[in-house]
Structures are given as C-alpha cells and as structure tokens.
PDB file of C-alpha atoms in Angstrom:
ATOM      1  CA  SER A   1     -19.891   8.150  21.046  1.00 53.00           C
ATOM      2  CA  THR A   2     -19.009  11.574  20.861  1.00 71.00           C
ATOM      3  CA  GLY A   3     -16.666  11.825  18.400  1.00 80.00           C
ATOM      4  CA  MET A   4     -13.982  13.428  20.909  1.00 91.00           C
ATOM      5  CA  LEU A   5     -12.335  10.404  18.624  1.00 90.00           C
ATOM      6  CA  SER A   6     -11.662   8.905  15.067  1.00 92.00           C
ATOM      7  CA  GLN A   7     -11.707   5.524  13.558  1.00 91.00           C
ATOM      8  CA  ASP A   8      -8.348   4.694  13.184  1.00 92.00           C
ATOM      9  CA  GLU A   9      -7.580   6.803  17.605  1.00 94.00           C
ATOM     10  CA  ILE A  10     -10.115   4.409  18.279  1.00 93.00           C
ATOM     11  CA  LYS A  11      -8.346   0.855  16.837  1.00 95.00           C
ATOM     12  CA  GLY A  12      -5.149   2.434  18.691  1.00 95.00           C
ATOM     13  CA  VAL A  13      -6.889   3.068  22.503  1.00 96.00           C
ATOM     14  CA  ASN A  14      -8.562  -0.541  21.194  1.00 97.00           C
ATOM     15  CA  THR A  15      -5.221  -2.484  21.005  1.00 96.00           C
ATOM     16  CA  ILE A  16      -3.705  -0.742  23.721  1.00 97.00           C
ATOM     17  CA  LEU A  17      -6.624  -1.574  26.188  1.00 97.00           C
ATOM     18  CA  GLY A  18      -6.606  -4.907  24.419  1.00 97.00           C
ATOM     19  CA  ALA A  19      -2.193  -5.075  25.251  1.00 97.00           C
ATOM     20  CA  ALA A  20      -2.836  -3.803  29.364  1.00 97.00           C
ATOM     21  CA  SER A  21      -5.992  -6.324  29.775  1.00 98.00           C
ATOM     22  CA  LEU A  22      -3.318  -9.392  28.989  1.00 98.00           C
ATOM     23  CA  THR A  23      -0.670  -8.111  32.168  1.00 98.00           C
ATOM     24  CA  TYR A  24      -3.685  -8.224  34.016  1.00 98.00           C
ATOM     25  CA  VAL A  25      -3.957 -11.791  32.643  1.00 98.00           C
ATOM     26  CA  ALA A  26      -0.799 -12.756  33.141  1.00 98.00           C
ATOM     27  CA  ALA A  27      -0.660 -11.201  36.651  1.00 98.00           C
ATOM     28  CA  ALA A  28      -3.399 -13.516  37.725  1.00 99.00           C
ATOM     29  CA  MET A  29      -1.950 -17.258  35.658  1.00 99.00           C
ATOM     30  CA  GLN A  30       1.309 -15.593  38.507  1.00 99.00           C
ATOM     31  CA  SER A  31      -0.831 -15.520  41.150  1.00 99.00           C
ATOM     32  CA  VAL A  32      -1.764 -18.396  40.435  1.00 99.00           C
ATOM     33  CA  MET A  33       1.573 -19.782  39.944  1.00 99.00           C
ATOM     34  CA  THR A  34       2.668 -18.701  43.269  1.00 99.00           C
ATOM     35  CA  ILE A  35      -0.108 -20.035  44.946  1.00 98.00           C
ATOM     36  CA  ILE A  36       0.833 -23.892  43.624  1.00 98.00           C
ATOM     37  CA  TYR A  37       4.629 -22.976  44.175  1.00 97.00           C
ATOM     38  CA  TYR A  38       4.208 -21.976  47.939  1.00 96.00           C
ATOM     39  CA  SER A  39       1.150 -24.945  48.610  1.00 96.00           C
ATOM     40  CA  THR A  40       3.925 -27.104  47.020  1.00 96.00           C
ATOM     41  CA  LEU A  41       6.081 -26.619  49.380  1.00 94.00           C
ATOM     42  CA  LEU A  42       3.906 -26.693  52.128  1.00 93.00           C
ATOM     43  CA  PHE A  43       2.856 -30.032  51.343  1.00 91.00           C
ATOM     44  CA  ARG A  44       6.413 -31.747  50.836  1.00 91.00           C
ATOM     45  CA  ARG A  45       7.073 -30.380  54.466  1.00 83.00           C
ATOM     46  CA  ARG A  46       4.349 -32.058  55.738  1.00 76.00           C
ATOM     47  CA  ARG A  47       5.586 -35.805  54.287  1.00 68.00           C
TER      48      ARG A  47
END
C-alpha cells in the first residue's frame, strides 16, 4: 500500500473490480453457450 487510497476508497475499488470480473465470467459463459449452440447445429445436419 502506497497510501494513495483511503480505506473507504479501497472498498469501492474492490467492489468495482469484483463487478468487472463478473463481466469476464459472463462473457466466458456466453462463449461456451455459443460453442454448444453451433455444435448442436452441426451435429443435427450430419444426421
């Protein structure tokens, strides 16, 4: 800690960083769902 932020500011920053990390989790989940979606389309065509 360099003393640039107060304890209250650190709490706020941690809250924002936590919310930002959830956007990465949501994007990763969306990517997985997209892969599953296109995989099912591909396998349906092969039948």
